PDB file of C-alpha atoms and ligand atoms in Angstrom:
ATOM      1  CA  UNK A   1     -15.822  -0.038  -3.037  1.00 49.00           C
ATOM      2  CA  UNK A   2     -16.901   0.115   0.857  1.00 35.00           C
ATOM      3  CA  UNK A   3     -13.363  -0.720   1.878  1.00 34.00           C
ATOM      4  CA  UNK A   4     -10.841   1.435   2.635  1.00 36.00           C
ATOM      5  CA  UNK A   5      -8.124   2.311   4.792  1.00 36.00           C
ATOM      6  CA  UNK A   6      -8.862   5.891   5.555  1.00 35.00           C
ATOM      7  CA  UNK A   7      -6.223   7.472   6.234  1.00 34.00           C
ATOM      8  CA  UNK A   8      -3.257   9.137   4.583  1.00 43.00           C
ATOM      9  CA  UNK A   9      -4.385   8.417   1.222  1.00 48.00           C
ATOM     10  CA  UNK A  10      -2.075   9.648  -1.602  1.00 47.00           C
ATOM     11  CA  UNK A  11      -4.479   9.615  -4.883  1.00 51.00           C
ATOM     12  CA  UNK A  12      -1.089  11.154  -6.619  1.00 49.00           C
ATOM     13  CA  UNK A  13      -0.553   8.140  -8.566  1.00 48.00           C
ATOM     14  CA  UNK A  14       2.661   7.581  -6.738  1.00 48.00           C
ATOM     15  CA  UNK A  15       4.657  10.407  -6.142  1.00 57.00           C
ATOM     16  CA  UNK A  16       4.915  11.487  -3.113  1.00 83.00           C
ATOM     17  CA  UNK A  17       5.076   8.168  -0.943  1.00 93.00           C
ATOM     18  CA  UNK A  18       7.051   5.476  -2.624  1.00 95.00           C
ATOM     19  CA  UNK A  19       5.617   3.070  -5.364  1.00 97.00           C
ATOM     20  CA  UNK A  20       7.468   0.158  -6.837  1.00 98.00           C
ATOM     21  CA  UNK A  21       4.818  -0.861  -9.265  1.00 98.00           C
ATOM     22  CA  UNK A  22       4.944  -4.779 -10.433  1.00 98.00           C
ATOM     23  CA  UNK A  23       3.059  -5.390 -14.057  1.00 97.00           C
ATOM     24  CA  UNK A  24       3.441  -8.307 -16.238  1.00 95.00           C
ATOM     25  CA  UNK A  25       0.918 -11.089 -17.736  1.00 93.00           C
ATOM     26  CA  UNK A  26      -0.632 -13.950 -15.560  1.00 87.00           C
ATOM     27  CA  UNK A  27       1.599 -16.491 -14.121  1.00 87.00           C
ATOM     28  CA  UNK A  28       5.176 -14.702 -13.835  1.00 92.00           C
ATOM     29  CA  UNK A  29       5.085 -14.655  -9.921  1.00 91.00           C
ATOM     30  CA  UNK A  30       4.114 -10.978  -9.691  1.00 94.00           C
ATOM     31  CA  UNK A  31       2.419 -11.039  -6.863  1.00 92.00           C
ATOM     32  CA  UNK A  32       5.125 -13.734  -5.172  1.00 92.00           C
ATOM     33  CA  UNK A  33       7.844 -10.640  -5.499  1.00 97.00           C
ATOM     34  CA  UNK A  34       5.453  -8.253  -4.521  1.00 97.00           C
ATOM     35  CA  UNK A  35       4.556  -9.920  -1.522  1.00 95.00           C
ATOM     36  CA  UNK A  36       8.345 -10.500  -1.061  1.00 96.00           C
ATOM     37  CA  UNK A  37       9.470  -6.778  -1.566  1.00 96.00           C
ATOM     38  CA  UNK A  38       6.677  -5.555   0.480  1.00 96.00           C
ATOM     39  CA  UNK A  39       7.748  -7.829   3.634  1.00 95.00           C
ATOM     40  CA  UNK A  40      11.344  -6.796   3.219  1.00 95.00           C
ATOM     41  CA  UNK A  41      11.076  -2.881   2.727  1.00 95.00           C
ATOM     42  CA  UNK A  42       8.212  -2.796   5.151  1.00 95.00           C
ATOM     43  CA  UNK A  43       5.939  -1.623   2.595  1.00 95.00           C
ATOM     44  CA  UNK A  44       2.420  -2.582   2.086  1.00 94.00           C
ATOM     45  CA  UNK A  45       1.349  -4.573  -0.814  1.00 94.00           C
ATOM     46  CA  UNK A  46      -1.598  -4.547  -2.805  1.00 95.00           C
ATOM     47  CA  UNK A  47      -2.742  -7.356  -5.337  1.00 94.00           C
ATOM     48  CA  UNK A  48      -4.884  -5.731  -7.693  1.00 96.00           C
ATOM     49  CA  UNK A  49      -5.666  -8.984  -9.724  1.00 95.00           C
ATOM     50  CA  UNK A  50      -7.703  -9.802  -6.414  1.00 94.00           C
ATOM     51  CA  UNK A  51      -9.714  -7.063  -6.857  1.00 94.00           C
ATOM     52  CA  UNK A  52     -10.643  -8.536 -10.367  1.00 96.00           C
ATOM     53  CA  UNK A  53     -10.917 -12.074  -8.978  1.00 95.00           C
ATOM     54  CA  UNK A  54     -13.272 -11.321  -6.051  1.00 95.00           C
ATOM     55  CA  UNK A  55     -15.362  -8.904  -8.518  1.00 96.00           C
ATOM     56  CA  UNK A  56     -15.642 -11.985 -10.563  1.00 96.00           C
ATOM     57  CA  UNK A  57     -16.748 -14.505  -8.078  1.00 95.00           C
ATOM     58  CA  UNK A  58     -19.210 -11.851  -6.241  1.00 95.00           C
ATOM     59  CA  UNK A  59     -21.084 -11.828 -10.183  1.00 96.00           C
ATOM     60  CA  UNK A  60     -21.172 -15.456 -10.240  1.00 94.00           C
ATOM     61  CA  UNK A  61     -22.939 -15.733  -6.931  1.00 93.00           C
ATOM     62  CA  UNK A  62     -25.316 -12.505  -8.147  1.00 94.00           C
ATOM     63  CA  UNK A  63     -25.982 -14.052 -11.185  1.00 96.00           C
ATOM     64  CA  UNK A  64     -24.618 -11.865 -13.030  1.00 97.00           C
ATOM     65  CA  UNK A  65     -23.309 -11.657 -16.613  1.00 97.00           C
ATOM     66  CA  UNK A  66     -19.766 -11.086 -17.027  1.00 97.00           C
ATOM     67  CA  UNK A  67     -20.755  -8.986 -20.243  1.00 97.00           C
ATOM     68  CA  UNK A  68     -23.146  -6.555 -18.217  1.00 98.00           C
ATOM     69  CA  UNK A  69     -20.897  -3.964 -17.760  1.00 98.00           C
ATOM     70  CA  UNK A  70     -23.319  -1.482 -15.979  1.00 97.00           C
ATOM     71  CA  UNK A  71     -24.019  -4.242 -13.431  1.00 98.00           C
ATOM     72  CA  UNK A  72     -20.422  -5.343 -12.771  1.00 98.00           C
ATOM     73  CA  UNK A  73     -19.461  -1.439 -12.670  1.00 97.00           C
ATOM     74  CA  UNK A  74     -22.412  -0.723  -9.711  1.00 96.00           C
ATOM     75  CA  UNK A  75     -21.577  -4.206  -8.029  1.00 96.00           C
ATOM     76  CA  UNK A  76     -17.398  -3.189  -8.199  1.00 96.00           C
ATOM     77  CA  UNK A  77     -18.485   0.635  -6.742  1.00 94.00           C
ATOM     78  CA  UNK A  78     -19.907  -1.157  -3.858  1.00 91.00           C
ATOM     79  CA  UNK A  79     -17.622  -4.644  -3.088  1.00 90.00           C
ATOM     80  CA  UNK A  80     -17.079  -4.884  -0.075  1.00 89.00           C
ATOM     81  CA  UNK A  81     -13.603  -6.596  -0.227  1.00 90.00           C
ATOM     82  CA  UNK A  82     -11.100  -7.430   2.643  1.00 87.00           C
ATOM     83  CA  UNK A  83      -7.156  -8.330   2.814  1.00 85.00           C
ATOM     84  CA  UNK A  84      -6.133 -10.033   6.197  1.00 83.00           C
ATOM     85  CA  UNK A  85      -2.629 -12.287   6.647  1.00 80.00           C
ATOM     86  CA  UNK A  86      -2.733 -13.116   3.167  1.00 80.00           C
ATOM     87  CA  UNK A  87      -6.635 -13.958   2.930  1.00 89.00           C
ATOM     88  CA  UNK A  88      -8.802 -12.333   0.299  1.00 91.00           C
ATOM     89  CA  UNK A  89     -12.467 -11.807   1.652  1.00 92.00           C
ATOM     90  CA  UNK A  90     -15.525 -11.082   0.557  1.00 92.00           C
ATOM     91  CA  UNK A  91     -18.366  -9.559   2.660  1.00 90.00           C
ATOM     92  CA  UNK A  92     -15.749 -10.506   5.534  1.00 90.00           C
ATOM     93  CA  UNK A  93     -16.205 -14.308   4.326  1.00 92.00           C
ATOM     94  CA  UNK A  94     -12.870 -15.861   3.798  1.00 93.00           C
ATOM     95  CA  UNK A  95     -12.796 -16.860  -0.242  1.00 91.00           C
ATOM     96  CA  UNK A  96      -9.559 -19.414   0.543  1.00 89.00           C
ATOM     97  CA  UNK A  97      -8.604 -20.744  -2.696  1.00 86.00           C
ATOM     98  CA  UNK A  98     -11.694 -19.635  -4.817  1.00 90.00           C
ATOM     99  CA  UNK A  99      -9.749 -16.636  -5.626  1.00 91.00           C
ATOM    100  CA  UNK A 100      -6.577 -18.790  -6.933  1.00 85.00           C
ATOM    101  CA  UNK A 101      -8.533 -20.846  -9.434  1.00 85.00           C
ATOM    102  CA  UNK A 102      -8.206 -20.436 -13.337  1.00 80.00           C
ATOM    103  CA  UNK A 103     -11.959 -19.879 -13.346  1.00 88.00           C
ATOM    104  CA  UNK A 104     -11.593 -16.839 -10.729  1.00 92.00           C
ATOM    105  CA  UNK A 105      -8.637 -15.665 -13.296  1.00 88.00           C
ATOM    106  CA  UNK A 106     -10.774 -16.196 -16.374  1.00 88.00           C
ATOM    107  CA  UNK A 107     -14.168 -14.400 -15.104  1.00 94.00           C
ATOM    108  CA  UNK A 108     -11.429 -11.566 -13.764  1.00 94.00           C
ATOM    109  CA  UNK A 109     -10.167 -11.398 -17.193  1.00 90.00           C
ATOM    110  CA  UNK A 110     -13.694 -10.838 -18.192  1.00 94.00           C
ATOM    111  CA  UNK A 111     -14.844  -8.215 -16.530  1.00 96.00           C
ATOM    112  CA  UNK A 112     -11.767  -6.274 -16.114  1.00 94.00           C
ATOM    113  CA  UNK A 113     -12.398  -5.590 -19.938  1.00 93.00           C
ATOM    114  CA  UNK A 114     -14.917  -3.526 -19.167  1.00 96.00           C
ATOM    115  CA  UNK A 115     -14.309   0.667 -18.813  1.00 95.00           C
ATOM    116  CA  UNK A 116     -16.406   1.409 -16.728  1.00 96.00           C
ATOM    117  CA  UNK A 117     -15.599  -1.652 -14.246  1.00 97.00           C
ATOM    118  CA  UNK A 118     -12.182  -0.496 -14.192  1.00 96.00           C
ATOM    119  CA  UNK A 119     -13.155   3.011 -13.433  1.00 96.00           C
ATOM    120  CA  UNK A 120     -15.358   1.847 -10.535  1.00 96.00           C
ATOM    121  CA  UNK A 121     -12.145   0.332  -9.165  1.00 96.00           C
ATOM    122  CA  UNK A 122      -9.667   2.895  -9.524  1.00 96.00           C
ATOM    123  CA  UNK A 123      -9.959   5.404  -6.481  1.00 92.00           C
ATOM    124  CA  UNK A 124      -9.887   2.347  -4.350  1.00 92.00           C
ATOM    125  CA  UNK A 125      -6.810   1.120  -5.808  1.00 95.00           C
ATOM    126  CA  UNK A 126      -4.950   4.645  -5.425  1.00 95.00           C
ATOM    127  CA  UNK A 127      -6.136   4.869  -1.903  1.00 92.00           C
ATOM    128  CA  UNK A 128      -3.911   1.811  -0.913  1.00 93.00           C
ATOM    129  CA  UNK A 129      -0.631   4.315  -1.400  1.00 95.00           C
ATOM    130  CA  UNK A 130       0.501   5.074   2.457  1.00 94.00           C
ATOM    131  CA  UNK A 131       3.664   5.827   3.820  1.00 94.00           C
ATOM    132  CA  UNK A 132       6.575   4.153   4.019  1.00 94.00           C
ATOM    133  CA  UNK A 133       5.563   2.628   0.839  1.00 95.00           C
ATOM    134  CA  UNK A 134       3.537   0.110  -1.333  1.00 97.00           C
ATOM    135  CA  UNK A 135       4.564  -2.207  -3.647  1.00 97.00           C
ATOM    136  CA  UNK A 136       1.425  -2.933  -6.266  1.00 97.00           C
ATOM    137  CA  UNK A 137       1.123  -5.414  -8.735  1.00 97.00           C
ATOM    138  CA  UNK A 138      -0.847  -6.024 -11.797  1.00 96.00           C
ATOM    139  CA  UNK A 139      -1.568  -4.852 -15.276  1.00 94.00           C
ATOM    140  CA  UNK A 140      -1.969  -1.290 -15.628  1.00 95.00           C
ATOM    141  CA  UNK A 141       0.021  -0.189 -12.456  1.00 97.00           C
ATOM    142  CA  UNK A 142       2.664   1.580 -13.968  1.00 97.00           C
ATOM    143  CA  UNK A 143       0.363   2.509 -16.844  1.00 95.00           C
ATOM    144  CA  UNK A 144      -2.330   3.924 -15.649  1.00 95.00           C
ATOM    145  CA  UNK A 145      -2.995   3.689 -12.283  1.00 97.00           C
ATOM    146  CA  UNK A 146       0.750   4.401 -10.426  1.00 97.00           C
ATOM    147  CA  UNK A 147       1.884   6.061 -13.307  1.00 96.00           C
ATOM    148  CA  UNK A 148       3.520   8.748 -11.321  1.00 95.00           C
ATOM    149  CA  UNK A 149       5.646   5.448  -9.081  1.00 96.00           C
ATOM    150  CA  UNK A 150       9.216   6.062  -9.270  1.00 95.00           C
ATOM    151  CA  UNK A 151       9.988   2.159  -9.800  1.00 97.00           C
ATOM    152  CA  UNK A 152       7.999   0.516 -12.452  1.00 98.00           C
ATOM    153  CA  UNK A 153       9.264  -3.544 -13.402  1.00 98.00           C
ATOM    154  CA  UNK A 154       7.608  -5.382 -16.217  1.00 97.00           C
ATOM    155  CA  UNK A 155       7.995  -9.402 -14.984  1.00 97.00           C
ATOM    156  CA  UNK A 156       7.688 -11.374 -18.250  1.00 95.00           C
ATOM    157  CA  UNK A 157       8.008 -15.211 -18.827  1.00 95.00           C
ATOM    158  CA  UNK A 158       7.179 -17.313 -21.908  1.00 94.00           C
ATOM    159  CA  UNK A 159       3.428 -18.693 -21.898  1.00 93.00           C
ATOM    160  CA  UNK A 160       4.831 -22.254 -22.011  1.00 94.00           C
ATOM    161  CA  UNK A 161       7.039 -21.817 -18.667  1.00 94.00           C
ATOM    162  CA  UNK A 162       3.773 -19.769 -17.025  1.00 94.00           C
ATOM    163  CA  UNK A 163       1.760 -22.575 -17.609  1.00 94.00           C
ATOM    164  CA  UNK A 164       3.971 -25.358 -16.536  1.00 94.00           C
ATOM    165  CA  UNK A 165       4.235 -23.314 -12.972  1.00 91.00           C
ATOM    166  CA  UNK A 166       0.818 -22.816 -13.054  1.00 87.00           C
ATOM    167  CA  UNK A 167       0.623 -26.379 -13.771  1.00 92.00           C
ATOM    168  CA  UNK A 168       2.135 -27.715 -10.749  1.00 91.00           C
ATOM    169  CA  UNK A 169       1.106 -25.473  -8.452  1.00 85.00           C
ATOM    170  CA  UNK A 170      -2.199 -26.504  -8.989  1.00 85.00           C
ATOM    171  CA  UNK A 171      -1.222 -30.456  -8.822  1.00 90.00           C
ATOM    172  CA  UNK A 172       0.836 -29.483  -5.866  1.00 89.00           C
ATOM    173  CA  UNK A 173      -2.872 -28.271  -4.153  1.00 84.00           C
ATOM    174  CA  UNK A 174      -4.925 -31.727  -5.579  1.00 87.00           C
ATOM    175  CA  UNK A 175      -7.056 -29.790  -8.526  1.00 82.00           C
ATOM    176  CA  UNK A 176      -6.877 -31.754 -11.677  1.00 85.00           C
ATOM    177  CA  UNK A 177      -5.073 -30.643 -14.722  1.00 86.00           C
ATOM    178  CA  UNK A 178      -4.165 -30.614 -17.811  1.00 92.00           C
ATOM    179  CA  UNK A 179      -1.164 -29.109 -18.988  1.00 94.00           C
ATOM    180  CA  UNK A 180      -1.529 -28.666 -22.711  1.00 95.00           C
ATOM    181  CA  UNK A 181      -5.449 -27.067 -21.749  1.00 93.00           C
ATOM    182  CA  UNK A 182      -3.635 -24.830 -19.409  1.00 91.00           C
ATOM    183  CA  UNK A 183      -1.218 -23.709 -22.092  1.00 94.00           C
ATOM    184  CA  UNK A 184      -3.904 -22.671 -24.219  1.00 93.00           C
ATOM    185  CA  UNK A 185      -5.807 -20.683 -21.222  1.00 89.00           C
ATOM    186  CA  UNK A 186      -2.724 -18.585 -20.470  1.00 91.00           C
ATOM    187  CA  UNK A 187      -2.753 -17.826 -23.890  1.00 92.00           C
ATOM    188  CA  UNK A 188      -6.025 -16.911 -24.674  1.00 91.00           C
ATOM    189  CA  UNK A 189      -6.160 -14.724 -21.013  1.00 86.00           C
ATOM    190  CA  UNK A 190      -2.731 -13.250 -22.554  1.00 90.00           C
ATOM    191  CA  UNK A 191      -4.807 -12.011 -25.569  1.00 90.00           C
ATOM    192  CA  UNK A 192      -7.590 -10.988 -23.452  1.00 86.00           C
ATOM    193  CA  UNK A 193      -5.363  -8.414 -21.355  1.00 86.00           C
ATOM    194  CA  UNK A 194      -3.213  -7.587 -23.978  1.00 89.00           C
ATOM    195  CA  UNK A 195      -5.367  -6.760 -26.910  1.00 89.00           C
ATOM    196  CA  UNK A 196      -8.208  -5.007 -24.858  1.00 86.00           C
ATOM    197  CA  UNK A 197      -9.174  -1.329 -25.301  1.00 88.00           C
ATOM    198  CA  UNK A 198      -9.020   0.159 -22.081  1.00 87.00           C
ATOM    199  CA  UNK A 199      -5.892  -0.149 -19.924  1.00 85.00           C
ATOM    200  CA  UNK A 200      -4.463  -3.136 -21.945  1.00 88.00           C
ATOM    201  CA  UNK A 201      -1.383  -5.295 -20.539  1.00 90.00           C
ATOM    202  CA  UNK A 202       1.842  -3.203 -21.834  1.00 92.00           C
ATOM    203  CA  UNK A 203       5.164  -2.447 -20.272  1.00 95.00           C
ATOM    204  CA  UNK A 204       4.830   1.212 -18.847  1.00 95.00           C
ATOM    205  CA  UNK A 205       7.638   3.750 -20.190  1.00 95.00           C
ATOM    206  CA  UNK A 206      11.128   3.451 -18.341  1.00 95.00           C
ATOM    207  CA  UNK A 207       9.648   0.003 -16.791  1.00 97.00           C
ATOM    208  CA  UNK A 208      12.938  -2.806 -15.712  1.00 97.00           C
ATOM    209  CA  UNK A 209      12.186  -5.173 -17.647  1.00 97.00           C
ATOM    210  CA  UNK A 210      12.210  -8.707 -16.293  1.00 97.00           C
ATOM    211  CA  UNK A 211      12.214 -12.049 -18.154  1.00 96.00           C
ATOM    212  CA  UNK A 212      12.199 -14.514 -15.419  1.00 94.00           C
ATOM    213  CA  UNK A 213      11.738 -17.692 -17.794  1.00 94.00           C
ATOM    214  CA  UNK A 214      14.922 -19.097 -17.065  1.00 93.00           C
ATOM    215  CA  UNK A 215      15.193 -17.155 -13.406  1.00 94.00           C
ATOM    216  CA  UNK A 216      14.470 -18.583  -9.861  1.00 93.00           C
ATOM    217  CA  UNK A 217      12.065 -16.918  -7.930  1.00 93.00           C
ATOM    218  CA  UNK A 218      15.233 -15.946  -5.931  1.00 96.00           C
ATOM    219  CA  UNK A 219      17.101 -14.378  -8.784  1.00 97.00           C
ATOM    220  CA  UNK A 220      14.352 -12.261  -9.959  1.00 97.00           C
ATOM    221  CA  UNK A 221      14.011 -10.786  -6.386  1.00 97.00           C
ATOM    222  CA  UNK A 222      17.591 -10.414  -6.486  1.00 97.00           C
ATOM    223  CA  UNK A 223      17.320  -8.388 -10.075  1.00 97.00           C
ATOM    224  CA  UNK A 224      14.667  -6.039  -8.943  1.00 97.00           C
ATOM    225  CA  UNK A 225      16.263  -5.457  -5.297  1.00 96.00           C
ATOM    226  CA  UNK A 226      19.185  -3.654  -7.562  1.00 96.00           C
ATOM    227  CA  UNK A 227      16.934  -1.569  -9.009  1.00 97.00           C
ATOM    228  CA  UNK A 228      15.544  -0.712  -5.686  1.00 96.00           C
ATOM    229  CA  UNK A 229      18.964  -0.033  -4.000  1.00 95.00           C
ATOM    230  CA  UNK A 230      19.798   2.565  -7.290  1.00 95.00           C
ATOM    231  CA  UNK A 231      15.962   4.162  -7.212  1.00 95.00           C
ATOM    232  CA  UNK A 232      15.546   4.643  -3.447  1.00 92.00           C
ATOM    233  CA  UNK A 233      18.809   4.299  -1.800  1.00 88.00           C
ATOM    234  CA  UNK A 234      17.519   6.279   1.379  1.00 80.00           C
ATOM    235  CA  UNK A 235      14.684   4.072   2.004  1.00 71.00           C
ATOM    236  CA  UNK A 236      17.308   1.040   1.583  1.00 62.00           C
ATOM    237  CA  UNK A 237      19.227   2.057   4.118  1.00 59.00           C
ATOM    238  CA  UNK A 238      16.001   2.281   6.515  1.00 56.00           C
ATOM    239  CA  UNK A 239      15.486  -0.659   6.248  1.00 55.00           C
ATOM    240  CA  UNK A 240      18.692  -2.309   6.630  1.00 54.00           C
ATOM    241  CA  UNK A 241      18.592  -0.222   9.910  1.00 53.00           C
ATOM    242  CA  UNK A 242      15.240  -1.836  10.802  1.00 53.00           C
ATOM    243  CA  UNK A 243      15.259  -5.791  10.352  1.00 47.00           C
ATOM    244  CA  UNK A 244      12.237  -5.777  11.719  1.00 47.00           C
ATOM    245  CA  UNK A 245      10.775  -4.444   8.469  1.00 48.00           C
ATOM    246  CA  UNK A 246       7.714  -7.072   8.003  1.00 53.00           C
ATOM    247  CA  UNK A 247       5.595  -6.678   5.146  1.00 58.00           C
ATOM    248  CA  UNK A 248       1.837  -4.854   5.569  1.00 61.00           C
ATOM    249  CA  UNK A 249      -1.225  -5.470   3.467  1.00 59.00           C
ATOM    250  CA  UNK A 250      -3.362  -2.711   2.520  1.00 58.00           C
ATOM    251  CA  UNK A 251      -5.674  -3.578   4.747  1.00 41.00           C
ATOM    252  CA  UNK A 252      -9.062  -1.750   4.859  1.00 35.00           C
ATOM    253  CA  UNK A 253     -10.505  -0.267   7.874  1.00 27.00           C
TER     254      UNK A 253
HETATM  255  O1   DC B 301      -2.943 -10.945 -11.649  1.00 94.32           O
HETATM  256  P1   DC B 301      -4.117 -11.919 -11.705  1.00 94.32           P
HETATM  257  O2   DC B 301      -3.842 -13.176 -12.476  1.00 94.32           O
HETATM  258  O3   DC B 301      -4.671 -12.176 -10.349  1.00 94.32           O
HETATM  259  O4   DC B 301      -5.255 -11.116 -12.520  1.00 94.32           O
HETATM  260  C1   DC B 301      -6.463 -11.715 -12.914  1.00 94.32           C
HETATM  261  C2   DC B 301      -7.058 -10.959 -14.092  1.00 94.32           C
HETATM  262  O5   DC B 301      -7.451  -9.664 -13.663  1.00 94.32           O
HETATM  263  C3   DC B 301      -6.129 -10.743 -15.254  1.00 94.32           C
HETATM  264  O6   DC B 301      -6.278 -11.724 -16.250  1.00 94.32           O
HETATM  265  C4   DC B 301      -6.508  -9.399 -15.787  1.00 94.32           C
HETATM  266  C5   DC B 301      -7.175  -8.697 -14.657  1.00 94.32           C
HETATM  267  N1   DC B 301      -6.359  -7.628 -14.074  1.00 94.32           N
HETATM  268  C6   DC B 301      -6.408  -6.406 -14.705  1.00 94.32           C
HETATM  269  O7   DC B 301      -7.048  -6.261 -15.736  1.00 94.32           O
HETATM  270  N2   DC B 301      -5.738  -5.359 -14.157  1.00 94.32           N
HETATM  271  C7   DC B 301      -5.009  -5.501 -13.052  1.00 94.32           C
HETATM  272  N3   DC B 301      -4.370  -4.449 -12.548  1.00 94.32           N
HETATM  273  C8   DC B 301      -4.922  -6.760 -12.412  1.00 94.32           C
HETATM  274  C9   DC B 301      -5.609  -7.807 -12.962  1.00 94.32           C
END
């Protein structure tokens, strides 16, 4: 990957600076608590599933097949990927909803099968951990790639709920659905993720789990700001000190 943020990496896998990792299948509003926690500890945040998404959408516009691993795994070493205020970018072109799509989440499904596409992105992904903290979300977080993160969550929902969220968020933004298709796309990237050899969708070991099916987005932030307070009561009281706290992306550069 040609971005980075330089300094003050911590390729520890979490242990050292602070990790609240964030892992659970498409649709549970991961990256809505994320983003959430991060603003409210201070924390930076990093979406991994973007990393997957914009990997996707760069092979589409290569022309090149989700199935190639070797290709995807040279083309994810060098991606030159950007976060800014909340904007995913490619090649410093803003990708605005392209990235939120359910074809951007299928091709991401695709080639984040792939070993040696994963392995491409790892060291990129463990570079994001900077003091005072990160909060990262995504599959294999607490598995694999913050497995050393003192605060691992598992946000679960049913596929029926996912998809009915999914469902009007997507209304809510004027793309045309269908509910019952949608249903069976969350299901089949649930397989996908879950069934896959390398790094597949599981809860890590000691991992809160969350089933926010019948929660608001509210009470699951709630939930997991418990297990915050009990896992890193210092850093609570930091930032109660500092109100100021506003969230950081891990920005490259
Ligand atoms: O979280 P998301 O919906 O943006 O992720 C899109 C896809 O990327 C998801 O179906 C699987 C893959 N992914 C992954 O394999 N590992 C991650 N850490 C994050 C996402």
């Amino acid at each position: 990957m040609t971005a980075d943020n330089g300094a003050e990496a911590q390729p520890d896998g979490g242990a050292a600076v602070p990790v609240i990792t964030i892992d659970g299948p498409s649709g549970t509003g991961k990256g809505t608590l994320a983003a959430r926690l991060a603003a409210h500890l201070g924390w930076y945040c990093l979406d991994s599933g973007a990393l997957y998404r914009v990997l996707g959408l760069a092979a589409g516009r290569d022309g090149i097949d989700l199935d190639d691993e070797t290709a995807l795994a040279g083309l994810a070493a060098n991606l030159g990927i950007g976060f800014a205020a909340g904007r995913v970018l490619l090649e410093g072109e803003d990708l605005g909803d392209l990235i939120r799509t359910e074809t951007a989440g299928l091709a991401a499904s695709r080639v984040a099968v792939h070993p040696m596409v994963r392995a491409a992105l790892l060291d990129w992904q463990r570079r994001q951990v900077r003091p005072p903290g990160l909060v990262a979300d995504g599959r294999d977080m607490g598995t694999l790639v913050f497995s050393r993160a003192r605060l691992k969550v598992f946000l679960d929902a049913s596929a029926q709920e996912r998809a009915e969220r999914r469902y009007k968020q997507l209304m809510k933004k004027g793309f045309n659905v269908n509910l019952p298709l949608l249903v069976e796309a969350v299901r089949q990237r649930d397989a996908r993720d879950r069934d896959r050899p390398v790094a597949p969708l599981r809860a890590a070991a000691g991992a809160v789990l969350v089933d926010s099916t019948a929660m608001s987005a509210d009470d699951v932030f709630e939930r997991v700001l418990e297990e915050v307070r009990r896992v890193f009561p210092d850093q609570f009281h930091q930032v109660a000190a500092d109100a100021n706290g506003g969230g950081l992306e891990a920005v490259p550069g």
